[in-house]
Amino acid sequence: MISSAEPATPFAPGARIEVRDAEWMVRTCTPIRPRVFKITAVGVSEFVRDEDAVFFTDIEHPVQLRPEDTQLVADTSSAFARSRLYLESVLRRTPLPQSERGLALADRFLLDPLTYQQRPAELALKGLRPRILLADVVGLGKTLEIGLILAELIRRGRGERILVVTPQQVLEQFQHELWTRFAIPLVRLDSVGIERIQRDIPAGRNPFLYYKRVIISVDTLKNQGKYGQHLENMQWDAVVIDESHNLINEGNLRNKLARLLSKRTDALLLASATPHNGDAKSFAELINLLDPAAIADPKDYSASDIDHLYIRRTKISDEVSDHISAKWPDRGPSVAVRSPATPREEAIFAELAEVWLPRPDGAGASVVDHDRRLFPYTLAKAFLSSHVALGATITKRLKKAEEPREIEALNDLAFLVQQMDDEDSAKRRALVDELKRIGVKAKGTMRAVVFSESIPTLEWLAETVPAELGLAADQVQVMHGGFSDQRQQEIVEDFSLADSKVRLLFTGDVASEGVNLHRQCHHLIHYDLPWSLIRIEQRNGRIDRYGQEHQPQFRALILTSQTKGALDDTTVAEKLLRREEAAHRSLGTAEAVTREFTAKKEEDRLIQDLLHGKSVEESLAEAPPVDIMAQLLGAVEQGEARAEVRRARVPKLFGSTEEFVREALRTVCPDLRIDDDGELLAFEPPGDLVHRLSALPASYLRTHKIKERMKVTFDRDLAQRKLDEARRTKTMWPDIAYLSDLHPMVEWLVDKVQVQLVRRAAPVIAAKVDEPTFLVQGIYSNALGQPTVVEWMAISGLPGAPVVRDMTEVLAQAGVGPKMINTNRAPGLDRLTPLIEPAVAAARRHLDEQRDRHDDEVARPLREYDGQLEMWERQSLESLAGTSNGTKKRSQVNDTVADQKRLLQSLETTGEPLLRILTVLEGDS
């Protein structure tokens, strides 16, 4: 095994320390440079109680409290509530050990417990570090999968600092899901959030230190000039990058951002329904962010080399289809609505065919030369969107055109466009008819979303269509990439509300990635169709996704022409519509058809094939051969894909979170006036609890007056009803929160319980035991402060023949619970105090034995990765032999090996253990 050169982490999570003559409880302890550690802690003693603090060991010199110095005290609370709460709080606050790979919280949240959505968390916890690519196709719920992983990391003490990076239009949607489903609050740094930062924190302060869990758009964050220094100085527990396929192009700002973040975080979660561009080398670059030693030769690797780093399923995958039928109806057919061109549209078709587009028989020629031969297809596609889009394209081109022949042809085409008015558009008339048939009207409830690739088309439709449906201005919305992040979020949110007035949304493909439009809508119309199966699928996925209550309905407006040689919608668009539908039903995704894997590559290759006289069918039939990228599509159906997700062993004293919270409120918050009807708790939150909610949107806190009256529930059905009701209102955010284990109120109560106990004290309680039994917590950690061995010990037989048993089993046998009766009989402190040292000694021996027993379990994956690293180093160096840039590449390989070796060393069990006497049980007779 690798020998550790790093110093041990001196203070394990949960340890009590003395700093500045006050007692603090350690939350995290992480190295920042040799022999210097950063400690985050919460105050325990009187004058610092509940205060958060950060200490650096080279400045503060904290002293850890020795277990041998523990002072035993009586517990005078009813039913020994303080002691029981304290034990439960320690159990909850202590992170699960590194060796525990099972899921601890999978069923504790406001979502359907679907095995397929829990599977990524299982995969993430299996790895050396939680670093995976979530590549499920559109609609399966990647946000929920991310939430489950983050929840498990938080429970393990590995999710204190979280950074989520998403496209700007889904910021609030993502934030909303993580709060309402998991009770994980994220500070949203959109344009409004950034203004808030500038008001709330001193100039020059690192906002990522001020707010520990943040969600920000990739476009905002990639501004290295503004955030580069802050990012360089940060270390994250977990980074999430949504729509991560946008990171692939090496050298662009997003790629540079991703490479920086990958080095500054323990856990890295990448999410994308289209995770690669079909190029094995580019995909290797993405995988390299997760594990730099996974792929030795980016041009030659197999799916099995990286199957521990990604997961991908489709709607027809067995594990998915087994669970979704009740909450995700099969999609309806994709209906092609043919619209015969009007005479003036036929005139434009004729002009395009005769002057601009090359003819299939080779006769005639385009007005543009070979270097600009793609431009006629730009004109044709613009016209298939609308004459308005064509006019805008012509105007833009005229500003750059230099050839007299092209300028003349553009002017001729512009003249024909000018002859058209709104009534000359066949597709526009078909759109109005379809919307009427669907039932979109001013006093109706039906909604529809209309997609177009062209901004001029969207704006024109929004101006001319609503009046024919009797819709008022506030019943129609337009969204495209030219809008601010805040405006895009507002539009998406408004369309998702049941009580919103909006009945019609005209949107561009800015909404085709990540945006949920299915809450109140199941009708989607393609006014024009992208020449890409992937983009069609992405659009359809906005309403065809888990949680859709109605059968998704799709229509595409197909402009047809009688002009010989015309490139109308039957030539390309209608054929792609049919092929996407067939691929979705048979394969679960359209990617496998063209195997180009990006919308742009699909469209570029198709146009090139059309230029060479091929049909759409011929182009699709000549897809690239099956390779590593195609293998990735089916790899997840192997192995244990349908086995039950393993559950973690989580020790607890209370039967449920509800029991703990109710007991804690009665015991440590006796003056808090609470209205409790059995389902709902309502009260005025104290200031220290309000502070923990400051990450949430100010509008949400203000609308529901959370700071004045907080409402929470343990009732899952009530919470879901309130969430559904909120979606029918302008707020979107429910006024009643579901109390999951991660809710700030639960964490607040855990802290309040823990700080009730005085310094160096452990309570004594009367229970059904035959002899004094010391309950002791024992932890070994790695150099990052992450527990590797956690033992909960009950030690009896003192002083001469100590017996160590499992603490939770002893607590159950001893009848420690709410039915206990505290007679306030004085405990035998004089008899128990001399047993402290032998109890600690017995606990230390047992913990060392358990470390030896668990050491192989902890060390085995480290050894395996060490062997993989050596093989990767050898293969990488061999692949560089004789290359021109070999020296630079060899240096990069050496640096990677050194970095990974340091990682392995930091994950080894090291240093002295934490031992803490929690409680002493003595006989109740």
Tab-separated table of N, CA, C and O in Angstrom, residues 171 188-198 217 220 484-487 489:
chain	number	residue	atom	x	y	z
A	171	LEU	N	-32.004	27.829	-13.974
A	171	LEU	CA	-31.489	28.098	-12.630
A	171	LEU	C	-32.563	27.927	-11.560
A	171	LEU	O	-32.391	27.170	-10.598
A	188	ARG	N	-29.143	31.309	-5.380
A	188	ARG	CA	-29.163	31.456	-6.841
A	188	ARG	C	-28.459	32.741	-7.235
A	188	ARG	O	-28.898	33.837	-6.893
A	189	LEU	N	-27.354	32.597	-7.956
A	189	LEU	CA	-26.587	33.761	-8.385
A	189	LEU	C	-26.870	34.064	-9.854
A	189	LEU	O	-26.007	33.950	-10.713
A	190	ASP	N	-28.111	34.432	-10.129
A	190	ASP	CA	-28.431	34.984	-11.436
A	190	ASP	C	-28.178	36.485	-11.354
A	190	ASP	O	-27.537	36.967	-10.412
A	191	SER	N	-28.660	37.249	-12.314
A	191	SER	CA	-28.381	38.680	-12.301
A	191	SER	C	-28.919	39.332	-11.036
A	191	SER	O	-28.284	40.233	-10.463
A	192	VAL	N	-30.085	38.879	-10.554
A	192	VAL	CA	-30.643	39.423	-9.324
A	192	VAL	C	-29.814	38.994	-8.120
A	192	VAL	O	-29.528	39.785	-7.217
A	193	GLY	N	-29.404	37.727	-8.110
A	193	GLY	CA	-28.611	37.223	-6.998
A	193	GLY	C	-27.263	37.906	-6.878
A	193	GLY	O	-26.756	38.119	-5.765
A	194	ILE	N	-26.679	38.251	-8.002
A	194	ILE	CA	-25.383	38.932	-7.975
A	194	ILE	C	-25.534	40.328	-7.377
A	194	ILE	O	-24.690	40.777	-6.607
A	195	GLU	N	-26.644	41.003	-7.715
A	195	GLU	CA	-26.907	42.304	-7.092
A	195	GLU	C	-27.043	42.161	-5.576
A	195	GLU	O	-26.582	42.995	-4.806
A	196	ARG	N	-27.659	41.065	-5.169
A	196	ARG	CA	-27.827	40.798	-3.741
A	196	ARG	C	-26.478	40.607	-3.056
A	196	ARG	O	-26.240	41.112	-1.960
A	197	ILE	N	-25.576	39.895	-3.722
A	197	ILE	CA	-24.233	39.702	-3.173
A	197	ILE	C	-23.554	41.046	-2.943
A	197	ILE	O	-22.948	41.287	-1.900
A	198	GLN	N	-23.666	41.893	-3.958
A	198	GLN	CA	-22.999	43.190	-3.863
A	198	GLN	C	-23.548	44.021	-2.704
A	198	GLN	O	-22.844	44.854	-2.144
A	217	SER	N	-25.263	30.242	-13.345
A	217	SER	CA	-25.281	29.829	-14.751
A	217	SER	C	-23.853	29.700	-15.269
A	217	SER	O	-22.944	30.406	-14.824
A	220	THR	N	-22.464	32.932	-16.679
A	220	THR	CA	-22.002	33.884	-15.671
A	220	THR	C	-20.658	33.448	-15.106
A	220	THR	O	-19.728	34.249	-14.968
A	484	SER	N	-32.665	37.971	-21.128
A	484	SER	CA	-31.801	37.833	-19.960
A	484	SER	C	-32.125	36.552	-19.205
A	484	SER	O	-33.208	35.965	-19.380
A	485	ASP	N	-31.188	36.118	-18.356
A	485	ASP	CA	-31.419	34.905	-17.586
A	485	ASP	C	-32.658	35.042	-16.700
A	485	ASP	O	-33.476	34.126	-16.605
A	486	GLN	N	-32.814	36.199	-16.074
A	486	GLN	CA	-33.958	36.417	-15.196
A	486	GLN	C	-35.265	36.326	-15.973
A	486	GLN	O	-36.235	35.710	-15.521
A	487	ARG	N	-35.301	36.926	-17.167
A	487	ARG	CA	-36.525	36.919	-17.966
A	487	ARG	C	-36.866	35.504	-18.427
A	487	ARG	O	-38.038	35.099	-18.415
A	489	GLN	N	-36.144	32.711	-16.920
A	489	GLN	CA	-36.653	31.983	-15.755
A	489	GLN	C	-38.095	32.370	-15.455
A	489	GLN	O	-38.928	31.516	-15.133
